[in-house]
Each structure stands twice: as C-alpha cells, then as structure tokens.
Amino acid sequence: MNHPFDRQDVDVAWCPGCGNFGILQLIKEVLDELQADRRSTVIVSGIGQAAKTPYYIDVNMFGVLHGRALPVATALKAANPELMVIAEGGDGDMYGEGGNHFLHAIRRNVDIVHIVHNNMVYGLTKGQASPTSQKGFTTKVQVDGVGSEPFNPLAVALALKAGFVSRVNIGNAVHAKEVLKAAFLHPGYSLVDIFQPCVTFNKTNTYQWFKENTYVLDGSYDPTDIGAAMNKALETASMPLGILYRNISSTFEQRIRRGATEPLYSIKHDTAQIQGLFEGY
Amino acid sequence: MTLNELKRYNGRNGMSAYVAYKGTVYDVTQSPFWKEGNHQGQHNAGADLTIMMAGAPHGDEVFAKMPVVATLEEEPLLQQSDASAATPLKERLQIWYKKYHPHPMTVHFPIALHMFSAGLDLFFLASPKVPYAVGVFYTFFVATVMGFVAMIAGVLSWWINYNLSTRRPFVVKLIVATLTLLLGVVGIALYLENPGIVYEASLEGITYHAIILFTGMSVIVLGYYGGKITWGDLSQYDTKTVVSETEEPLSAAAGKLPAAGTYEVPFSSAATMAPVKEVRYEVKEGGIGRPNTISILIGGAAGAGIDTLENLLCDAFKRSGYYLFSTKEYMSRVRGGSNTVLIRISDTPLEAPCWEVDLFIAMDALALEHAKERCTSKTIIVADQTFAQMETNSRAIPMKETAQKLGNVHYANTYVAGVAFGLLGIEPQPLIQSVAEHFKEDTANAAAVNEGCQAGGKLERSTLPALPKADRERSEKLHLMDGTTASGFGFLSGGCNFVASYPMSPSTGVLNFMASMSKQFTIAVEQSEDEIASLHMVLGAWYAGARALTTTSGGGFALMGEALSLSGMTETPAVIYLAQRPGPATGLPTRSEQGDLNLALHSGHGPFPRLILAPGSLRECIDLGYLAFELADRYQLPVIILSDQYLADSIAMIGDVDFSAYEQRRYIVRTDKEYRRYADTQEGISPRGVPGFGEGLVCADGHEHDERGQITEDYRKRIQMASKRARKETGLIAQAVAPYTYGEGSIAVIGWGSTRGAIAEALQQLDDPRLVQIHFAWVHPLNPEHLLFLKKYTHVIVVENNADGAFADRLQHYGIVVESRVLQYNGFSFFADQLSAMISERIKELS
Ligand SMILES: Cc1ncc(C[n+]2csc(CCOP(=O)(O)OP(=O)(O)O)c2C)c(N)n1
Ligand code: SF4
C-alpha cells in the first residue's frame, strides 16, 4: 500500500522481519499525522542499516558518514531554523562512532529529533557487538562474549540534562508512535531510543526479549523529575519505555542566531559596512 | 573459586569447562551441549551464567545433572563497597522474580477472598444465617493471611523492580495494603473474642461488618493500581498528556512542525555565469633596488608588555610616515619564555623579517643573552643600566629607575618607546599622540615618553643606518593589520556567515575575528567539540545554504580528512582556513612552517577535486579569502586556504581595498518538483538547491548515488558520477590565477604562500638582474599552461619553508626541472637577509 511519504523506485535493503520496517512505517505515519511539510523536512543520517531509513522516506535527505549525522544536523538547523531536522542512525553510529557528538548535541539543545535504532548489534558490518550490546553477547569478534558494560544512552542524556529523553520498543508501535509524536513537537533536542530487533544478527535481543524485558511507564510517572528519571534510566532488569524526562530551555539555533530564523542563504553582508571597518585599521 | 580463576576453565586447549550459576561452579566438560567450552554458539565456559539464564529457553534443572566443583567467591582484591556488593543479590532476586512472579501469583488470593467475604457478608446482613457468618469469617481469615504473603512479595518487587519508587501508585498501594492487613487483624481478633458480635448492632458488631465490607473494596483499589504498575498506562500519551507539554492537543498540533518561509537568494547566479572579475596580484609598489630600512628588535618576558610596546610603536611609526612591518616570535632555544618583537621601518613597502637588526632593546637580562646572535658589531644594544654590558655598542639607560620614579614598572614600556624615537631622531609628536590615545587617563605615560626621548636623543648612534624617508600623506592612506585580520576581511567579503571551529594555534585568531564580527554581521559562530565536528558542521551549514568556514591547523585538519572526502562526494562546498605550524604531531606549536601542503593535497579518501590557495601578502589574504567562498560555491568543492603562523601573526601595511568589487553571489537555484541534486551537466556542475527553497527535495548522499541523490551500486552510474565530479576540475583550472612574476632574468626563484615577501626582499638585496621572482598563491590545481613559461629559465630554484620540498615535487610532477631547493624547517619563516645569502650560495653552485 502506498503511503504519502513513500519514496518511489527504491530497493529496500533490509532483511525480512527486521525491526527497521516498523520504524520506517512509524516515522512516515508521524510525519503524515503531524502534517509535516516535506520540503521543510530534512533527515540527516549516518551509516548503517538504520541509517538507510531516510532513503525510503520522501523528504529532503543528507546521507553523511558513519557517526556524523549530529554535527551536520546541528549546523543545518542553525543555518535554517525553519526546517524540521531529524538525525537518524543506529546505536553503533550514534553512541559508538558518534559518541562525542552525542554528548555535545545534547549540551547544545539543538531543536532536532534524534532517532536511534537500538538493536544492540552492528547490523551492516554483519553482527559485531555495539556499545549497547548486553554483557555476555558473543559474536565473531567478541568470541568470549561482551565484557564491557553496555552504554546507557538514557542515563547519559539525563546526566547532560537533555530536554527530551525517551525510549520505545518498536514491538509496541502504538506506544512508540505517541512518544515519537511528542518528540517531534518538543522544542529542543529530543532523544528517541528505539528498541529494534535485528532478526539476522541478534538472536538474543528478539521481539520476545524486548517485550519481556520492558514495561511502559504509567500515567502517574512524572517526567519532569530528573532524579526519578535517572532512577528509571538505570533500571536494567526490566527497562522502562516512554518519556523519561522533559524540560524546555533555550535552543542552540536561538542562541547562535540571536533569535533570528531567516535562512542563512538569504543573508549577505553589507560591503559598505565591511569597508567602514577596514578603514578603521 | 573466584570469577577470575573461573575464566581459565574455558574448555579450550585441554582445559576443563566450568560455568557458574547462582554461586555454584559446575563442570560441563563432559556435557554434549558444551563442545570446546561453547554452548549453542552463544555462551562460553569460564563465565558466570546466572544473568544469561534469564534468557535461556530452559530452566536451571539442567545444572542438576552437572558435577559441582566449587562455589563462586567474591574477587578478593576487588572488595566492593556495600552498595555494589548488594547489587548481585538484587540482580539474582530480579531473575528469580521474573521467573516466578511471586506477587501477581499470590496477590489474587486475598483480592478474591476479601471480595467474596464482603459479598457473603451482604447476604448475611440481608438474612443472618449461621453458615453465612461462619463462611464470611473463614474466607476473611484466609484472605488476611494470604494478604501478608502478597504484601511481602509486593514489597520485594517494589524494591527489586521499582527501586522503592515513591510514585503515587506505589504510595497508595502501600498505605491501602497496610490498612487492609491491620483491619484484617482487628476483624479476626473481634470475631475470636466473641463470635456472637456478628448478630449484634453493638460497636464491635458494626465495626466487624464495616471492616469486612471495607476490605472487600480496598482490595479493588490495590488491584487497580497493581495493574497500572504492571501494564502501564497506554493512555498516558493520549491527547491529555501531550496537551500539558505542548499546550495544545495533538490533533491541533498537526501542521505545527517547522515549515520554511519564502525568501529570496541575494544575487542568485548560475554556475554558467562569467567568472568574477579576475583576481590579479597587486603589482609591487615603490622603487626597485635596496630599500632603506631600520630594524628594531625588542626582547622581553611574555606578559611584561612587549605586545603593548609593539602596538604603540607600530601606530607611532605609521603616524610618522613610514612603511612598516612587524612580527613576533618565540625563540626555540629560549628557556624561560623570552619573546621578541621585530619592527622594521622603511621607505618602500616590505613584508618580511630580517635576522640581523640595527637596534636591539632588551627589557631584561635574559632577553639580552638570547637575542645576541642577531646583533652585529654595528647593532646598538639598549639595556637597563642594571644589566647592560660594557661593550662598545651597548647603551645603558635608567629604564627601571625612571619607571619607579613615575610610580609603576609598566611605564618602562612607554619610556623605552620614547628612547627608541629619541635614539632614531624621529620627532616624538606622533608617539605622544599614540600614547595619549592608548592610555587615555594615565598621563604619566606621556611623561615617560618625554623622558625616554630625551635620554634616547643623548645616546651615541653613529652606527645606525640613515633614517628612511618618511611621508605622512602616503602612510595615512595605508592600513596596518596582521595576516589574521586580512584573512578575516577576505572571508567577510566572501559572505561567510557560519563558522565552526575547534581552537588551535595559529588559526585561532581568525576564529576570534569572525566571532567579534558576529556582533555586527549575521554570522553564526560555534566552537565545536572537535575538528571532526567542525567540518561536518560546515557541510551541514552549506547544505542548508550558508557560507561556512572552519579554521584549524595541521593536527586538526588531519581529523577533517573524512569530512573533506564527504564534501567531495556530496559536492557540498566547504572553506577551510588551515594555518600551518611545524609538525609532525604537536611539533612546534607557536612557530611557523609550510609543512602541510602534501596533507592538504592528499587528505581525504578517494579522488575528488579540491582547490588550494596560499596567500603571500595581506592583499592576497583578502582576495583569496573572498575567492575561496566564490569558487567553493561555484564548483561545489572544498577549498583550503593555506596560511601559517608567520603570515597570520605578522603585521604589515596594505593600501586601499574596494570591497564593493567583491561581488556577492550565491550559486543556489530555486528547485522545482522534478529537481535532481546531481543532474549530469557538461561542466559537471549540477545546479545546487537547498532544502526549503523551491518545490523540490534536496537529497545529498555520501554513498555513490544517482542523479536524484539516491544510493546506488550500478557501475554505470558510478562511472557517470565519478566523471561528472572530475569534470569540475577542468573548469576550475581554467580559472586558475597565474603565478606572479617579477624580473626579466634567466634564473627563476620560485616560492608559494607566505614566502612572497621574504623572496622579494632577498632578490632586492641581491640586486642581480639574472634573478626572477615567481610566486604561486593558487597552488592546486595548477594550470599546465601557466607553467610553460618556466621552461625558458636556465635554472629553477624553489624556496620553501619546509623539509620535504612538497611544492618543488609538485612542479616536477608537471615536468618542470627543479635544480635547487632552498628549504628551511627550523621553525622560523625565512629572514630576508639570510635568504639572500642562501640564494646567492645556490647561484654560485649553479653557475
Ligand atoms: C569510519 C567508519 N568506520 C566503520 C564503518 C563501517 N560500519 C558501517 S555501519 C557500522 C555499524 C553499524 O551498526 P549500527 O550503527 O548499530 O547500525 P545497524 O546497521 O545495526 O542499524 C560500521 C562499523 C564505516 N562505515 N565508517
Ligand atoms: S541485519 Fe539486522 S538490522 Fe540489518 S536489516 Fe537485517 S535484521 Fe535489520
């Protein structure tokens, strides 16, 4: 069935049953339901299976390098604050190769939606451990099982006081959609970590596993209490899904552009003013 | 056995295979499921599998068949704190809990029984029969007992699964459950005391029935919140919750995402448009022949004010009507941070330092020692009377004494400026003006200048060269600035409106300049987290239509290789200001070298066209800064400006610049519905759209792509796109700025970038009609036609401030025979006097 945000004539490169299909559908539905303007929407993505998503969505796209979607998206938003900017990629892309950018995109509070497909494995490079792989996960490289502590994106984001910290499970698409919508509407940096089963290379963290090891935060949960959010983020036996924290503060593009929103392509400098300055030397 | 010891028993290389589970170590060596210490390709022996068992398809009954070999002990040296020691217990409990779900398992009994008991009691109240009364009590009794069990399981779950959360559902549950249990005990006690009360309307009787009925309802509350905790509340993200966040219901939020407005692109221009007015090298002003100069070196400790002294003297010499040049440096052999400032005044323009000086002012004893090498027998050395040496060319002055007399050691600087003017015999009025403007309130400085002038005037000065001719009218038309500022003006006139950089000497000055300009111009300036981010930000900004710049030095540029390549593939323009310093690695951070040409040429994987420009004068800093943006935009490729510490930090004079001549263009098209970012064209330049401007979509991609920007692996498209990108270089080469030549002789002295001034002065000093200066500021890609004339020279000497002669190699690559290379890589840029000696040496060898 055709969706208004389908890109035509593309050859989808995912394995049948992959969680990425659900995420693709989810994003298209959210764009549709929020009536996104396709020419004002840009998805910046890195490299990986997850990062292929924008090639299948009919909006503007900048496919960059492994780990580098965030700095590109950050500057893009500042250069034209009137665009709806999304940065998308996998857990290896965003938390591994792009880890430093992750920290600083949060600090800047740039108004982008940061979608991370968290399958706890490197899909594209055929099954090595990712920063979020669970301890003991064995691969062709981690032959004795992963020994390092898994990266906890939510706790890291909270430690940096990210404006919007959330996690969803693509196995629970109804819930995931509501959270993603809220992320799109949040003014500022919004992290949506999506549990995404990789059916080919991760036989541990399956649809079933994600279902059994997560629970949805209930209505009484207060997402404005950062302390409570941190406690939630640190839960590992059963992991909470939903919006852990939100908080609105000034955004990067507002600060760096001193409140202006017109795109930089329409800005030119006044040569008379430059001349005047030069004469002062 | 500890975990560490356990690791060795991994079942490989003849070792037994042991695994631990819940504190016990089992031997699985003989198990058919544990071949070579590996289980189902997933788990390895030598590890604690307790956690993993949660995800296993089988229970722990499998361990019953395995021989037990030891118990798992804590690591002796890794004694953990109490808190972390408690965690394994908690985790073990979590796993156990997940398996048996004790709370949901037990909680249904008290709920059902309490409700049943309350229901039955209603029947009893309607018709008080004995079996009813007995039934009510016993159900109530069992309900209460089971209530305790459920409560214990519930509290356990609260601790291990919910970290003793104090959220509302938990608090409500705790209060209601405790109350229910207490009432249960009271109810049981009342009944046992006297079962007859159930028939009475006494206080005890009424209380008893009230308890039965109340607990029948309170368990419903417990059940409701229990369900809420376990299953969550899906409706939390419904319109209601999001309302509070976004202040409007989601349905109304539709269409509220950012949407681009309509704007115009100033000077929107097609890439087929004629090139901007050709950038020409300025023709050398002033006469031929040796310039008349006086060189003054000032040495002193960092922070003691020699920077102020430099500014004051430069300003005052300019007011007095001289051409001047000034450069600072940190001498490599110097310990203790003794810096020098060299100021040269002249009657012709000059842009080069010299090694030997005419006047040396030592602000402290250390400076005196360190700069000695640069003094000849004719150099006048001015020093404080406390450390001046007793040589014929030494002049002792009461520097410190006068400053103390005036009330502050800092007056020594203004005093010394006065001494310089007095000694050179220059009229002090301009200096007094400079000092007055610089220090405004602090009038004691004027007194210091006067005292200095008088003292200087009395000093013996017969060895000094004649004072160059001053011309105030001439110098009033000139502007005094360093290479950093000139580059900044170039970028500003190129329309730069976005800067992302990570600070690194000697490039930081341009970052500072652009940041200061952001107060008056629309320029978004961000300090990035690293250079990888810098260039990626620059690409993101250009993609959205900005004119973006990053500033860095070699080490930072090395980190940009990947993004440079992305610029090449996605055809996203970029401008990189690369101020070189000597490497490898950290090298000499405060000194100068032209060592990064090969890096600039070859950085980035995969071939793609790029432009490298290397200014050699203030004017070139401005022209090429502008040209960098113009050509990056037009040809959609990365442009690297190669400067260096010497050029960035040296102050010289520049004539008038007409900034209105720098036409501000934008090579951006309004997209239509059918827009294709990589449309194949004859020149290889695809019209560049930006998102939100027009009806089309802009898809840029770092993979090989088709014309739409869609990822492809089709070999025909690969060839098509790679050729399209390569074709852009042809157009670029056609716009190359030809090298600047000066002289008519037969021996070519070739340089590039910042050596222009030093070579010019060296040749002036040699005054040999055979010598011709050839200067390249457009370094890559070279136009072979521009090189043809080089073949007519009998000898080619290449002068480079590096160890590898990278540019000479470049010329040889184009078939130019380079006979001789003058290379200097001691951390200094060339000194004109030393360079002239080196060149004359080479000429002797050649002829
Ligand atoms: C600089 C660099 N290093 C390594 C790679 C190879 N690489 C491509 S994708 C990837 C990891 C993919 O994992 P993830 O980001 O989790 O995405 P997934 O494929 O699982 O969706 C790696 C290592 C690369 N493209 N670039
Ligand atoms: S490898 Fe994994 S992540 Fe990639 S498409 Fe297949 S299932 Fe999905």
mmCIF file with all atom_site columns, C-alpha atoms in Angstrom, chain B residues 679-788:
data_model
loop_
_atom_site.group_PDB
_atom_site.id
_atom_site.type_symbol
_atom_site.label_atom_id
_atom_site.label_alt_id
_atom_site.label_comp_id
_atom_site.label_asym_id
_atom_site.label_entity_id
_atom_site.label_seq_id
_atom_site.pdbx_PDB_ins_code
_atom_site.Cartn_x
_atom_site.Cartn_y
_atom_site.Cartn_z
_atom_site.occupancy
_atom_site.B_iso_or_equiv
_atom_site.pdbx_formal_charge
_atom_site.auth_seq_id
_atom_site.auth_comp_id
_atom_site.auth_asym_id
_atom_site.auth_atom_id
_atom_site.pdbx_PDB_model_num
ATOM 1   C CA . ALA B 1 679 ? 21.844 16.301 -12.572 1.00 0.00 ? 679 ALA B CA 1
ATOM 2   C CA . ASP B 1 680 ? 24.566 15.466 -15.050 1.00 0.00 ? 680 ASP B CA 1
ATOM 3   C CA . THR B 1 681 ? 25.841 18.509 -16.946 1.00 0.00 ? 681 THR B CA 1
ATOM 4   C CA . GLN B 1 682 ? 28.588 19.219 -19.373 1.00 0.00 ? 682 GLN B CA 1
ATOM 5   C CA . GLU B 1 683 ? 30.785 21.123 -16.911 1.00 0.00 ? 683 GLU B CA 1
ATOM 6   C CA . GLY B 1 684 ? 29.991 18.630 -14.198 1.00 0.00 ? 684 GLY B CA 1
ATOM 7   C CA . ILE B 1 685 ? 28.354 21.289 -12.057 1.00 0.00 ? 685 ILE B CA 1
ATOM 8   C CA . SER B 1 686 ? 24.807 20.337 -11.037 1.00 0.00 ? 686 SER B CA 1
ATOM 9   C CA . PRO B 1 687 ? 22.645 23.303 -10.068 1.00 0.00 ? 687 PRO B CA 1
ATOM 10  C CA . ARG B 1 688 ? 22.627 23.348 -6.280  1.00 0.00 ? 688 ARG B CA 1
ATOM 11  C CA . GLY B 1 689 ? 19.331 23.605 -4.455  1.00 0.00 ? 689 GLY B CA 1
ATOM 12  C CA . VAL B 1 690 ? 18.892 23.976 -0.718  1.00 0.00 ? 690 VAL B CA 1
ATOM 13  C CA . PRO B 1 691 ? 16.079 22.476 1.351   1.00 0.00 ? 691 PRO B CA 1
ATOM 14  C CA . GLY B 1 692 ? 13.043 24.698 1.759   1.00 0.00 ? 692 GLY B CA 1
ATOM 15  C CA . PHE B 1 693 ? 13.838 26.883 -1.260  1.00 0.00 ? 693 PHE B CA 1
ATOM 16  C CA . GLY B 1 694 ? 11.560 25.825 -4.082  1.00 0.00 ? 694 GLY B CA 1
ATOM 17  C CA . GLU B 1 695 ? 9.283  22.873 -4.613  1.00 0.00 ? 695 GLU B CA 1
ATOM 18  C CA . GLY B 1 696 ? 11.797 20.075 -4.897  1.00 0.00 ? 696 GLY B CA 1
ATOM 19  C CA . LEU B 1 697 ? 13.603 17.851 -2.469  1.00 0.00 ? 697 LEU B CA 1
ATOM 20  C CA . VAL B 1 698 ? 17.353 18.092 -1.992  1.00 0.00 ? 698 VAL B CA 1
ATOM 21  C CA . CYS B 1 699 ? 18.918 14.680 -1.465  1.00 0.00 ? 699 CYS B CA 1
ATOM 22  C CA . ALA B 1 700 ? 22.656 14.724 -0.924  1.00 0.00 ? 700 ALA B CA 1
ATOM 23  C CA . ASP B 1 701 ? 24.454 11.476 -0.303  1.00 0.00 ? 701 ASP B CA 1
ATOM 24  C CA . GLY B 1 702 ? 27.892 10.277 0.717   1.00 0.00 ? 702 GLY B CA 1
ATOM 25  C CA . HIS B 1 703 ? 27.378 6.927  -0.960  1.00 0.00 ? 703 HIS B CA 1
ATOM 26  C CA . GLU B 1 704 ? 27.784 6.741  -4.672  1.00 0.00 ? 704 GLU B CA 1
ATOM 27  C CA . HIS B 1 705 ? 24.418 7.966  -5.870  1.00 0.00 ? 705 HIS B CA 1
ATOM 28  C CA . ASP B 1 706 ? 22.291 8.525  -8.914  1.00 0.00 ? 706 ASP B CA 1
ATOM 29  C CA . GLU B 1 707 ? 21.203 11.921 -10.170 1.00 0.00 ? 707 GLU B CA 1
ATOM 30  C CA . ARG B 1 708 ? 18.431 12.076 -7.559  1.00 0.00 ? 708 ARG B CA 1
ATOM 31  C CA . GLY B 1 709 ? 20.955 11.509 -4.779  1.00 0.00 ? 709 GLY B CA 1
ATOM 32  C CA . GLN B 1 710 ? 19.669 8.017  -4.170  1.00 0.00 ? 710 GLN B CA 1
ATOM 33  C CA . ILE B 1 711 ? 22.203 5.371  -3.095  1.00 0.00 ? 711 ILE B CA 1
ATOM 34  C CA . THR B 1 712 ? 23.305 3.171  -5.986  1.00 0.00 ? 712 THR B CA 1
ATOM 35  C CA . GLU B 1 713 ? 25.747 0.408  -6.782  1.00 0.00 ? 713 GLU B CA 1
ATOM 36  C CA . ASP B 1 714 ? 25.128 0.452  -10.515 1.00 0.00 ? 714 ASP B CA 1
ATOM 37  C CA . TYR B 1 715 ? 28.567 0.541  -12.128 1.00 0.00 ? 715 TYR B CA 1
ATOM 38  C CA . ARG B 1 716 ? 27.390 2.708  -14.992 1.00 0.00 ? 716 ARG B CA 1
ATOM 39  C CA . LYS B 1 717 ? 26.073 5.339  -12.603 1.00 0.00 ? 717 LYS B CA 1
ATOM 40  C CA . ARG B 1 718 ? 29.285 5.139  -10.628 1.00 0.00 ? 718 ARG B CA 1
ATOM 41  C CA . ILE B 1 719 ? 31.292 5.956  -13.741 1.00 0.00 ? 719 ILE B CA 1
ATOM 42  C CA . GLN B 1 720 ? 28.863 8.683  -14.714 1.00 0.00 ? 720 GLN B CA 1
ATOM 43  C CA . MET B 1 721 ? 29.012 10.394 -11.334 1.00 0.00 ? 721 MET B CA 1
ATOM 44  C CA . ALA B 1 722 ? 32.765 9.995  -10.788 1.00 0.00 ? 722 ALA B CA 1
ATOM 45  C CA . SER B 1 723 ? 33.385 11.538 -14.220 1.00 0.00 ? 723 SER B CA 1
ATOM 46  C CA . LYS B 1 724 ? 30.924 14.317 -13.520 1.00 0.00 ? 724 LYS B CA 1
ATOM 47  C CA . ARG B 1 725 ? 32.774 15.225 -10.330 1.00 0.00 ? 725 ARG B CA 1
ATOM 48  C CA . ALA B 1 726 ? 36.150 15.052 -12.053 1.00 0.00 ? 726 ALA B CA 1
ATOM 49  C CA . ARG B 1 727 ? 34.980 17.353 -14.866 1.00 0.00 ? 727 ARG B CA 1
ATOM 50  C CA . LYS B 1 728 ? 34.526 20.193 -12.410 1.00 0.00 ? 728 LYS B CA 1
ATOM 51  C CA . GLU B 1 729 ? 38.293 20.416 -12.126 1.00 0.00 ? 729 GLU B CA 1
ATOM 52  C CA . THR B 1 730 ? 38.610 21.341 -15.780 1.00 0.00 ? 730 THR B CA 1
ATOM 53  C CA . GLY B 1 731 ? 36.507 24.452 -15.255 1.00 0.00 ? 731 GLY B CA 1
ATOM 54  C CA . LEU B 1 732 ? 38.368 25.245 -12.082 1.00 0.00 ? 732 LEU B CA 1
ATOM 55  C CA . ILE B 1 733 ? 41.766 25.018 -13.783 1.00 0.00 ? 733 ILE B CA 1
ATOM 56  C CA . ALA B 1 734 ? 40.552 27.413 -16.447 1.00 0.00 ? 734 ALA B CA 1
ATOM 57  C CA . GLN B 1 735 ? 40.020 29.975 -13.672 1.00 0.00 ? 735 GLN B CA 1
ATOM 58  C CA . ALA B 1 736 ? 43.392 29.415 -12.049 1.00 0.00 ? 736 ALA B CA 1
ATOM 59  C CA . VAL B 1 737 ? 45.269 32.574 -11.160 1.00 0.00 ? 737 VAL B CA 1
ATOM 60  C CA . ALA B 1 738 ? 48.612 32.572 -12.994 1.00 0.00 ? 738 ALA B CA 1
ATOM 61  C CA . PRO B 1 739 ? 51.761 32.904 -10.898 1.00 0.00 ? 739 PRO B CA 1
ATOM 62  C CA . TYR B 1 740 ? 53.108 36.368 -10.198 1.00 0.00 ? 740 TYR B CA 1
ATOM 63  C CA . THR B 1 741 ? 56.455 37.074 -11.811 1.00 0.00 ? 741 THR B CA 1
ATOM 64  C CA . TYR B 1 742 ? 58.842 39.926 -11.172 1.00 0.00 ? 742 TYR B CA 1
ATOM 65  C CA . GLY B 1 743 ? 62.059 40.400 -13.116 1.00 0.00 ? 743 GLY B CA 1
ATOM 66  C CA . GLU B 1 744 ? 63.403 39.600 -16.543 1.00 0.00 ? 744 GLU B CA 1
ATOM 67  C CA . GLY B 1 745 ? 66.366 37.329 -15.933 1.00 0.00 ? 745 GLY B CA 1
ATOM 68  C CA . SER B 1 746 ? 67.207 33.712 -16.608 1.00 0.00 ? 746 SER B CA 1
ATOM 69  C CA . ILE B 1 747 ? 67.113 32.201 -13.114 1.00 0.00 ? 747 ILE B CA 1
ATOM 70  C CA . ALA B 1 748 ? 63.711 31.558 -11.590 1.00 0.00 ? 748 ALA B CA 1
ATOM 71  C CA . VAL B 1 749 ? 63.351 31.760 -7.818  1.00 0.00 ? 749 VAL B CA 1
ATOM 72  C CA . ILE B 1 750 ? 60.022 30.133 -7.116  1.00 0.00 ? 750 ILE B CA 1
ATOM 73  C CA . GLY B 1 751 ? 58.025 30.287 -3.892  1.00 0.00 ? 751 GLY B CA 1
ATOM 74  C CA . TRP B 1 752 ? 54.456 29.821 -2.789  1.00 0.00 ? 752 TRP B CA 1
ATOM 75  C CA . GLY B 1 753 ? 52.330 31.228 0.026   1.00 0.00 ? 753 GLY B CA 1
ATOM 76  C CA . SER B 1 754 ? 53.879 33.186 2.838   1.00 0.00 ? 754 SER B CA 1
ATOM 77  C CA . THR B 1 755 ? 57.413 33.330 1.380   1.00 0.00 ? 755 THR B CA 1
ATOM 78  C CA . ARG B 1 756 ? 56.460 36.030 -1.109  1.00 0.00 ? 756 ARG B CA 1
ATOM 79  C CA . GLY B 1 757 ? 57.721 38.980 0.932   1.00 0.00 ? 757 GLY B CA 1
ATOM 80  C CA . ALA B 1 758 ? 60.987 37.361 2.017   1.00 0.00 ? 758 ALA B CA 1
ATOM 81  C CA . ILE B 1 759 ? 61.891 36.260 -1.522  1.00 0.00 ? 759 ILE B CA 1
ATOM 82  C CA . ALA B 1 760 ? 61.052 39.707 -2.881  1.00 0.00 ? 760 ALA B CA 1
ATOM 83  C CA . GLU B 1 761 ? 63.341 41.410 -0.393  1.00 0.00 ? 761 GLU B CA 1
ATOM 84  C CA . ALA B 1 762 ? 66.109 38.830 -0.756  1.00 0.00 ? 762 ALA B CA 1
ATOM 85  C CA . LEU B 1 763 ? 66.188 39.415 -4.503  1.00 0.00 ? 763 LEU B CA 1
ATOM 86  C CA . GLN B 1 764 ? 66.133 43.154 -3.947  1.00 0.00 ? 764 GLN B CA 1
ATOM 87  C CA . GLN B 1 765 ? 69.145 42.820 -1.709  1.00 0.00 ? 765 GLN B CA 1
ATOM 88  C CA . LEU B 1 766 ? 70.996 40.631 -4.204  1.00 0.00 ? 766 LEU B CA 1
ATOM 89  C CA . ASP B 1 767 ? 70.192 43.081 -6.956  1.00 0.00 ? 767 ASP B CA 1
ATOM 90  C CA . ASP B 1 768 ? 71.198 40.507 -9.568  1.00 0.00 ? 768 ASP B CA 1
ATOM 91  C CA . PRO B 1 769 ? 69.492 41.070 -12.951 1.00 0.00 ? 769 PRO B CA 1
ATOM 92  C CA . ARG B 1 770 ? 69.505 37.347 -13.650 1.00 0.00 ? 770 ARG B CA 1
ATOM 93  C CA . LEU B 1 771 ? 67.050 36.649 -10.836 1.00 0.00 ? 771 LEU B CA 1
ATOM 94  C CA . VAL B 1 772 ? 63.302 36.491 -11.346 1.00 0.00 ? 772 VAL B CA 1
ATOM 95  C CA . GLN B 1 773 ? 60.760 36.039 -8.556  1.00 0.00 ? 773 GLN B CA 1
ATOM 96  C CA . ILE B 1 774 ? 57.882 33.685 -9.308  1.00 0.00 ? 774 ILE B CA 1
ATOM 97  C CA . HIS B 1 775 ? 55.185 33.402 -6.698  1.00 0.00 ? 775 HIS B CA 1
ATOM 98  C CA . PHE B 1 776 ? 52.308 30.923 -6.613  1.00 0.00 ? 776 PHE B CA 1
ATOM 99  C CA . ALA B 1 777 ? 49.249 31.705 -4.489  1.00 0.00 ? 777 ALA B CA 1
ATOM 100 C CA . TRP B 1 778 ? 46.989 29.394 -6.499  1.00 0.00 ? 778 TRP B CA 1
ATOM 101 C CA . VAL B 1 779 ? 48.685 26.177 -5.508  1.00 0.00 ? 779 VAL B CA 1
ATOM 102 C CA . HIS B 1 780 ? 46.349 23.464 -6.729  1.00 0.00 ? 780 HIS B CA 1
ATOM 103 C CA . PRO B 1 781 ? 45.105 22.518 -9.278  1.00 0.00 ? 781 PRO B CA 1
ATOM 104 C CA . LEU B 1 782 ? 47.794 24.150 -11.384 1.00 0.00 ? 782 LEU B CA 1
ATOM 105 C CA . ASN B 1 783 ? 47.093 25.157 -14.921 1.00 0.00 ? 783 ASN B CA 1
ATOM 106 C CA . PRO B 1 784 ? 49.802 23.494 -17.117 1.00 0.00 ? 784 PRO B CA 1
ATOM 107 C CA . GLU B 1 785 ? 49.642 26.448 -19.489 1.00 0.00 ? 785 GLU B CA 1
ATOM 108 C CA . HIS B 1 786 ? 50.724 28.707 -16.665 1.00 0.00 ? 786 HIS B CA 1
ATOM 109 C CA . LEU B 1 787 ? 53.814 26.571 -16.208 1.00 0.00 ? 787 LEU B CA 1
ATOM 110 C CA . LEU B 1 788 ? 55.015 26.540 -19.800 1.00 0.00 ? 788 LEU B CA 1
#
